[in-house]
PDB file of C-alpha atoms in Angstrom:
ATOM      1  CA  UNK Y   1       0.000   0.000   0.000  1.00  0.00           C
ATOM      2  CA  UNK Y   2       1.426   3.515  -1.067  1.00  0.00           C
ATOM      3  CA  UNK Y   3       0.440   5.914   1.751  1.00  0.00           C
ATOM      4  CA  UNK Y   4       2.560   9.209  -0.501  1.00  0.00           C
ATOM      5  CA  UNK Y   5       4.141  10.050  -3.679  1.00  0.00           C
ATOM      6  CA  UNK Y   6       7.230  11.606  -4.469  1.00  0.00           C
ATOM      7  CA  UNK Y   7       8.291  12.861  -7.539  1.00  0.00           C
ATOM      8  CA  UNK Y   8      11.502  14.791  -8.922  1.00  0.00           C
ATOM      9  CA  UNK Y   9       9.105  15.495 -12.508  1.00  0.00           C
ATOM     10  CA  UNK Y  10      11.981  14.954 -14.666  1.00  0.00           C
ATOM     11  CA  UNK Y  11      13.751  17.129 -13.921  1.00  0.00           C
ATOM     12  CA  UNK Y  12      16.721  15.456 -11.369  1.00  0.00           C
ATOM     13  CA  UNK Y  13      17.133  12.654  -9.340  1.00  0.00           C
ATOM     14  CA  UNK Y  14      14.495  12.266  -6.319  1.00  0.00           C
ATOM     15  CA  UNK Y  15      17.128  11.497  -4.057  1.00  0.00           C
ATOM     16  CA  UNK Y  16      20.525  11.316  -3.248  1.00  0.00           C
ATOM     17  CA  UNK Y  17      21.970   9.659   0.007  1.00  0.00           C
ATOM     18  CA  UNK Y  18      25.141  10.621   0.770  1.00  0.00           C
ATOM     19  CA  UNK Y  19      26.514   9.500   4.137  1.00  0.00           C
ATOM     20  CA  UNK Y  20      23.178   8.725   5.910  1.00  0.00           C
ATOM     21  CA  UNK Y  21      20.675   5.970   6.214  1.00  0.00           C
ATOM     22  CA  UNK Y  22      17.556   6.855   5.039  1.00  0.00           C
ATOM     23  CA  UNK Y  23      14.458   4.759   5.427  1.00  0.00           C
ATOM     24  CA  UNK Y  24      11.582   4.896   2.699  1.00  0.00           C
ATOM     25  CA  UNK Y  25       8.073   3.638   3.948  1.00  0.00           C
ATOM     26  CA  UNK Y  26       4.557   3.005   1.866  1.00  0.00           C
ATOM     27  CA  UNK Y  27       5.976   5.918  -0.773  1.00  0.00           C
ATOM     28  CA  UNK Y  28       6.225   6.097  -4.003  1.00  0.00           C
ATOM     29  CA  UNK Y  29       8.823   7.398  -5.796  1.00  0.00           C
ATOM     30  CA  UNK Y  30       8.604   8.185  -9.007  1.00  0.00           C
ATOM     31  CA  UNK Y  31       9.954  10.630 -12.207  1.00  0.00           C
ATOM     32  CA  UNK Y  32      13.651  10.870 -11.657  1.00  0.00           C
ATOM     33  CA  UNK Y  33      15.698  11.504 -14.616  1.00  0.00           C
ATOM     34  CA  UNK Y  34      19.741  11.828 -14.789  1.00  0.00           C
ATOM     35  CA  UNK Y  35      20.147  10.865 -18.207  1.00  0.00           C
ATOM     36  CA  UNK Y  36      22.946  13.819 -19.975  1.00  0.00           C
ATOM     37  CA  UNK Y  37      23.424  15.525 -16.175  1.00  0.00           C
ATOM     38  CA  UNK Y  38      27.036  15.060 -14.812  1.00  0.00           C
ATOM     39  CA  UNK Y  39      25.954  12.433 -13.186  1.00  0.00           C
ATOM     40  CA  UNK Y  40      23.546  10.294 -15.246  1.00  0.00           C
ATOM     41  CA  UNK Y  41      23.423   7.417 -11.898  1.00  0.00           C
ATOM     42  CA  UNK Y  42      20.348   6.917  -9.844  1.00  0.00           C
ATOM     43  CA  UNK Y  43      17.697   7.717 -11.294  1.00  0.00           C
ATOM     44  CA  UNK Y  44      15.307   7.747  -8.564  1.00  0.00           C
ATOM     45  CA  UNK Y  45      17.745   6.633  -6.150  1.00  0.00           C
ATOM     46  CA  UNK Y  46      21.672   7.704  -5.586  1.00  0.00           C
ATOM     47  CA  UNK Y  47      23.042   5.918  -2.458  1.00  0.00           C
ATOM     48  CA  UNK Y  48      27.396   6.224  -1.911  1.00  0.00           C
ATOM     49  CA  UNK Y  49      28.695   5.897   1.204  1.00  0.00           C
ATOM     50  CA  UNK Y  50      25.342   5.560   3.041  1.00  0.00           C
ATOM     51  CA  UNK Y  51      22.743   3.272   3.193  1.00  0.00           C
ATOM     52  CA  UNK Y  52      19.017   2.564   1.976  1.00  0.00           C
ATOM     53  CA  UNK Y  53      16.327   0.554   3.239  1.00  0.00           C
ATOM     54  CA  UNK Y  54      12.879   0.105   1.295  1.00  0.00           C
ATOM     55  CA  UNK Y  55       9.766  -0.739   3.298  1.00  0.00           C
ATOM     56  CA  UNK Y  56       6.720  -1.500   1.099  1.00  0.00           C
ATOM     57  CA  UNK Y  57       7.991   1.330  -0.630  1.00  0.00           C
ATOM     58  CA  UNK Y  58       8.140   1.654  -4.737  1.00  0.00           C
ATOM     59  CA  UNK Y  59      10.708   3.354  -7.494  1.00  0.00           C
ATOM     60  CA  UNK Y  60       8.931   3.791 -10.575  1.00  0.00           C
ATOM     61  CA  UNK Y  61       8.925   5.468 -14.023  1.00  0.00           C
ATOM     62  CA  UNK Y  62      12.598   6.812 -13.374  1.00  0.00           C
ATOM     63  CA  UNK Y  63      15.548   6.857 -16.000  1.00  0.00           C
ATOM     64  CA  UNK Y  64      19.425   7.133 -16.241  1.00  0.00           C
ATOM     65  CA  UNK Y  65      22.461   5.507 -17.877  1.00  0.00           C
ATOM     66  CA  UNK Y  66      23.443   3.178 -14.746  1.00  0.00           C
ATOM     67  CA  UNK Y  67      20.204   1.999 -12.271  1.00  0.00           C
ATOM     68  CA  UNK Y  68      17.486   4.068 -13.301  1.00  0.00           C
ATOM     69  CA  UNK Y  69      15.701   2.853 -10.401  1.00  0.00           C
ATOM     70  CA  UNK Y  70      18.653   2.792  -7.997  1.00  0.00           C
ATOM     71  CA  UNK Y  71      22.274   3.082  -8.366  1.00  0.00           C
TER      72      UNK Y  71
END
């Protein structure tokens, strides 16, 4: 069950951990795109040197040259 949404539009990536943990619950995210930006990884989803954990949560409908979804 998806209890939000959240969406980067096309126009970046929706998010970008960097040194954290973050924890994604019943979301949806959705509409990343880092195809031709400097760093065309992670579309929806950058982790480096940090950590990700997905609850019942969903990437969707993202693009980019390496792990549209997450890289």
């Amino acid at each position: 069950m998806q209890d939000g949404t959240v969406s980067a539009d096309h126009l970046d990536r929706v998010f970008h951990v960097h040194g954290v943990s973050l924890t994604l619950e019943g979301v949806l995210v959705f509409e990343g795109d880092t195809t031709g930006t400097a760093d065309p990884r992670g579309g929806a989803v950058l982790v480096e040197g940090g950590a990700l954990t997905l609850d019942g949560a969903t990437l969707s409908e993202s693009a980019a040259e390496e792990g549209g979804g997450l890289y």
